[in-house]
């Protein structure tokens, strides 16, 4: 559903992309228990964070979805104009950090 929104409703792209970025970054920061990275997360995430154990479990699930999301994000990047490409690139970077080694190669 989210990938369809990214393709079909460009006006919703920024909100969906920001949410995908926060999803990846917040789970990495919380799973690692990194206070510096957690402090950089949006306030809504910091106010009531999920437990570290849940973040670790969720991160494992997100890793299983990385390959599909990166394919979608690269497709969106190729169709986004110059103004939209930096945000898409940031999301690609966030999701690439949770990818397994075989996906990154």
PDB file of N, CA, C and O in Angstrom, residues 60-91:
ATOM      1  N   UNK A  60      14.686  -7.235  12.718  1.00  0.00           N
ATOM      2  CA  UNK A  60      14.836  -8.485  11.973  1.00  0.00           C
ATOM      3  C   UNK A  60      13.776  -8.588  10.884  1.00  0.00           C
ATOM      4  O   UNK A  60      14.070  -9.002   9.747  1.00  0.00           O
ATOM      5  N   UNK A  61      12.548  -8.185  11.209  1.00  0.00           N
ATOM      6  CA  UNK A  61      11.497  -8.201  10.186  1.00  0.00           C
ATOM      7  C   UNK A  61      11.797  -7.183   9.087  1.00  0.00           C
ATOM      8  O   UNK A  61      11.656  -7.485   7.894  1.00  0.00           O
ATOM      9  N   UNK A  62      12.198  -5.982   9.470  1.00  0.00           N
ATOM     10  CA  UNK A  62      12.506  -4.950   8.473  1.00  0.00           C
ATOM     11  C   UNK A  62      13.623  -5.412   7.545  1.00  0.00           C
ATOM     12  O   UNK A  62      13.580  -5.134   6.347  1.00  0.00           O
ATOM     13  N   UNK A  63      14.604  -6.122   8.096  1.00  0.00           N
ATOM     14  CA  UNK A  63      15.687  -6.654   7.248  1.00  0.00           C
ATOM     15  C   UNK A  63      15.138  -7.592   6.174  1.00  0.00           C
ATOM     16  O   UNK A  63      15.663  -7.646   5.073  1.00  0.00           O
ATOM     17  N   UNK A  64      14.084  -8.313   6.501  1.00  0.00           N
ATOM     18  CA  UNK A  64      13.496  -9.221   5.510  1.00  0.00           C
ATOM     19  C   UNK A  64      12.771  -8.457   4.408  1.00  0.00           C
ATOM     20  O   UNK A  64      12.485  -9.011   3.350  1.00  0.00           O
ATOM     21  N   UNK A  65      12.484  -7.197   4.647  1.00  0.00           N
ATOM     22  CA  UNK A  65      11.771  -6.359   3.681  1.00  0.00           C
ATOM     23  C   UNK A  65      12.686  -5.396   2.926  1.00  0.00           C
ATOM     24  O   UNK A  65      12.247  -4.732   1.993  1.00  0.00           O
ATOM     25  N   UNK A  66      13.933  -5.301   3.335  1.00  0.00           N
ATOM     26  CA  UNK A  66      14.857  -4.305   2.786  1.00  0.00           C
ATOM     27  C   UNK A  66      14.993  -4.374   1.272  1.00  0.00           C
ATOM     28  O   UNK A  66      14.932  -3.356   0.592  1.00  0.00           O
ATOM     29  N   UNK A  67      15.187  -5.561   0.759  1.00  0.00           N
ATOM     30  CA  UNK A  67      15.421  -5.693  -0.683  1.00  0.00           C
ATOM     31  C   UNK A  67      14.258  -5.126  -1.489  1.00  0.00           C
ATOM     32  O   UNK A  67      14.455  -4.382  -2.453  1.00  0.00           O
ATOM     33  N   UNK A  68      13.049  -5.428  -1.075  1.00  0.00           N
ATOM     34  CA  UNK A  68      11.860  -4.915  -1.767  1.00  0.00           C
ATOM     35  C   UNK A  68      11.766  -3.398  -1.646  1.00  0.00           C
ATOM     36  O   UNK A  68      11.472  -2.699  -2.622  1.00  0.00           O
ATOM     37  N   UNK A  69      12.012  -2.888  -0.426  1.00  0.00           N
ATOM     38  CA  UNK A  69      11.919  -1.438  -0.227  1.00  0.00           C
ATOM     39  C   UNK A  69      12.994  -0.701  -1.003  1.00  0.00           C
ATOM     40  O   UNK A  69      12.724   0.366  -1.577  1.00  0.00           O
ATOM     41  N   UNK A  70      14.189  -1.237  -1.040  1.00  0.00           N
ATOM     42  CA  UNK A  70      15.230  -0.564  -1.817  1.00  0.00           C
ATOM     43  C   UNK A  70      14.878  -0.522  -3.299  1.00  0.00           C
ATOM     44  O   UNK A  70      15.110   0.487  -3.967  1.00  0.00           O
ATOM     45  N   UNK A  71      14.291  -1.575  -3.825  1.00  0.00           N
ATOM     46  CA  UNK A  71      13.861  -1.575  -5.227  1.00  0.00           C
ATOM     47  C   UNK A  71      12.832  -0.478  -5.469  1.00  0.00           C
ATOM     48  O   UNK A  71      12.926   0.287  -6.441  1.00  0.00           O
ATOM     49  N   UNK A  72      11.857  -0.387  -4.581  1.00  0.00           N
ATOM     50  CA  UNK A  72      10.829   0.657  -4.704  1.00  0.00           C
ATOM     51  C   UNK A  72      11.476   2.032  -4.612  1.00  0.00           C
ATOM     52  O   UNK A  72      11.191   2.932  -5.424  1.00  0.00           O
ATOM     53  N   UNK A  73      12.336   2.212  -3.627  1.00  0.00           N
ATOM     54  CA  UNK A  73      12.943   3.530  -3.413  1.00  0.00           C
ATOM     55  C   UNK A  73      13.827   3.952  -4.582  1.00  0.00           C
ATOM     56  O   UNK A  73      13.817   5.128  -4.972  1.00  0.00           O
ATOM     57  N   UNK A  74      14.555   3.020  -5.172  1.00  0.00           N
ATOM     58  CA  UNK A  74      15.363   3.375  -6.344  1.00  0.00           C
ATOM     59  C   UNK A  74      14.474   3.737  -7.528  1.00  0.00           C
ATOM     60  O   UNK A  74      14.793   4.648  -8.300  1.00  0.00           O
ATOM     61  N   UNK A  75      13.357   3.045  -7.682  1.00  0.00           N
ATOM     62  CA  UNK A  75      12.409   3.406  -8.746  1.00  0.00           C
ATOM     63  C   UNK A  75      11.843   4.800  -8.510  1.00  0.00           C
ATOM     64  O   UNK A  75      11.730   5.593  -9.448  1.00  0.00           O
ATOM     65  N   UNK A  76      11.480   5.093  -7.279  1.00  0.00           N
ATOM     66  CA  UNK A  76      10.941   6.422  -6.954  1.00  0.00           C
ATOM     67  C   UNK A  76      12.020   7.481  -7.181  1.00  0.00           C
ATOM     68  O   UNK A  76      11.746   8.551  -7.729  1.00  0.00           O
ATOM     69  N   UNK A  77      13.249   7.182  -6.784  1.00  0.00           N
ATOM     70  CA  UNK A  77      14.360   8.116  -6.990  1.00  0.00           C
ATOM     71  C   UNK A  77      14.495   8.475  -8.466  1.00  0.00           C
ATOM     72  O   UNK A  77      14.679   9.639  -8.814  1.00  0.00           O
ATOM     73  N   UNK A  78      14.385   7.464  -9.322  1.00  0.00           N
ATOM     74  CA  UNK A  78      14.569   7.706 -10.763  1.00  0.00           C
ATOM     75  C   UNK A  78      13.453   8.549 -11.360  1.00  0.00           C
ATOM     76  O   UNK A  78      13.656   9.207 -12.379  1.00  0.00           O
ATOM     77  N   UNK A  79      12.290   8.566 -10.719  1.00  0.00           N
ATOM     78  CA  UNK A  79      11.176   9.357 -11.248  1.00  0.00           C
ATOM     79  C   UNK A  79      11.002  10.691 -10.522  1.00  0.00           C
ATOM     80  O   UNK A  79      10.294  11.557 -11.014  1.00  0.00           O
ATOM     81  N   UNK A  80      11.646  10.821  -9.375  1.00  0.00           N
ATOM     82  CA  UNK A  80      11.537  12.076  -8.610  1.00  0.00           C
ATOM     83  C   UNK A  80      12.357  13.148  -9.308  1.00  0.00           C
ATOM     84  O   UNK A  80      13.416  12.880  -9.872  1.00  0.00           O
ATOM     85  N   UNK A  81      11.873  14.349  -9.258  1.00  0.00           N
ATOM     86  CA  UNK A  81      12.632  15.461  -9.820  1.00  0.00           C
ATOM     87  C   UNK A  81      13.817  15.788  -8.937  1.00  0.00           C
ATOM     88  O   UNK A  81      14.002  15.204  -7.862  1.00  0.00           O
ATOM     89  N   UNK A  82      14.615  16.733  -9.380  1.00  0.00           N
ATOM     90  CA  UNK A  82      15.789  17.137  -8.608  1.00  0.00           C
ATOM     91  C   UNK A  82      15.441  17.548  -7.186  1.00  0.00           C
ATOM     92  O   UNK A  82      16.204  17.306  -6.266  1.00  0.00           O
ATOM     93  N   UNK A  83      14.298  18.166  -7.008  1.00  0.00           N
ATOM     94  CA  UNK A  83      13.897  18.614  -5.672  1.00  0.00           C
ATOM     95  C   UNK A  83      13.543  17.442  -4.762  1.00  0.00           C
ATOM     96  O   UNK A  83      13.739  17.523  -3.552  1.00  0.00           O
ATOM     97  N   UNK A  84      13.021  16.370  -5.322  1.00  0.00           N
ATOM     98  CA  UNK A  84      12.604  15.232  -4.520  1.00  0.00           C
ATOM     99  C   UNK A  84      13.679  14.191  -4.282  1.00  0.00           C
ATOM    100  O   UNK A  84      13.580  13.384  -3.357  1.00  0.00           O
ATOM    101  N   UNK A  85      14.718  14.197  -5.104  1.00  0.00           N
ATOM    102  CA  UNK A  85      15.748  13.162  -5.001  1.00  0.00           C
ATOM    103  C   UNK A  85      16.522  13.160  -3.686  1.00  0.00           C
ATOM    104  O   UNK A  85      16.825  12.082  -3.168  1.00  0.00           O
ATOM    105  N   UNK A  86      16.855  14.315  -3.093  1.00  0.00           N
ATOM    106  CA  UNK A  86      17.596  14.255  -1.820  1.00  0.00           C
ATOM    107  C   UNK A  86      16.843  13.517  -0.704  1.00  0.00           C
ATOM    108  O   UNK A  86      17.455  12.735   0.030  1.00  0.00           O
ATOM    109  N   UNK A  87      15.557  13.725  -0.587  1.00  0.00           N
ATOM    110  CA  UNK A  87      14.779  13.033   0.439  1.00  0.00           C
ATOM    111  C   UNK A  87      14.758  11.530   0.168  1.00  0.00           C
ATOM    112  O   UNK A  87      14.954  10.723   1.078  1.00  0.00           O
ATOM    113  N   UNK A  88      14.559  11.152  -1.079  1.00  0.00           N
ATOM    114  CA  UNK A  88      14.554   9.724  -1.428  1.00  0.00           C
ATOM    115  C   UNK A  88      15.925   9.116  -1.140  1.00  0.00           C
ATOM    116  O   UNK A  88      16.022   8.011  -0.589  1.00  0.00           O
ATOM    117  N   UNK A  89      16.986   9.841  -1.447  1.00  0.00           N
ATOM    118  CA  UNK A  89      18.341   9.351  -1.184  1.00  0.00           C
ATOM    119  C   UNK A  89      18.567   9.143   0.313  1.00  0.00           C
ATOM    120  O   UNK A  89      19.210   8.160   0.721  1.00  0.00           O
ATOM    121  N   UNK A  90      18.047  10.044   1.138  1.00  0.00           N
ATOM    122  CA  UNK A  90      18.169   9.886   2.591  1.00  0.00           C
ATOM    123  C   UNK A  90      17.470   8.620   3.075  1.00  0.00           C
ATOM    124  O   UNK A  90      17.974   7.912   3.950  1.00  0.00           O
ATOM    125  N   UNK A  91      16.313   8.333   2.498  1.00  0.00           N
ATOM    126  CA  UNK A  91      15.568   7.132   2.889  1.00  0.00           C
ATOM    127  C   UNK A  91      16.302   5.882   2.413  1.00  0.00           C
ATOM    128  O   UNK A  91      16.402   4.895   3.151  1.00  0.00           O
TER     129      UNK A  91
END
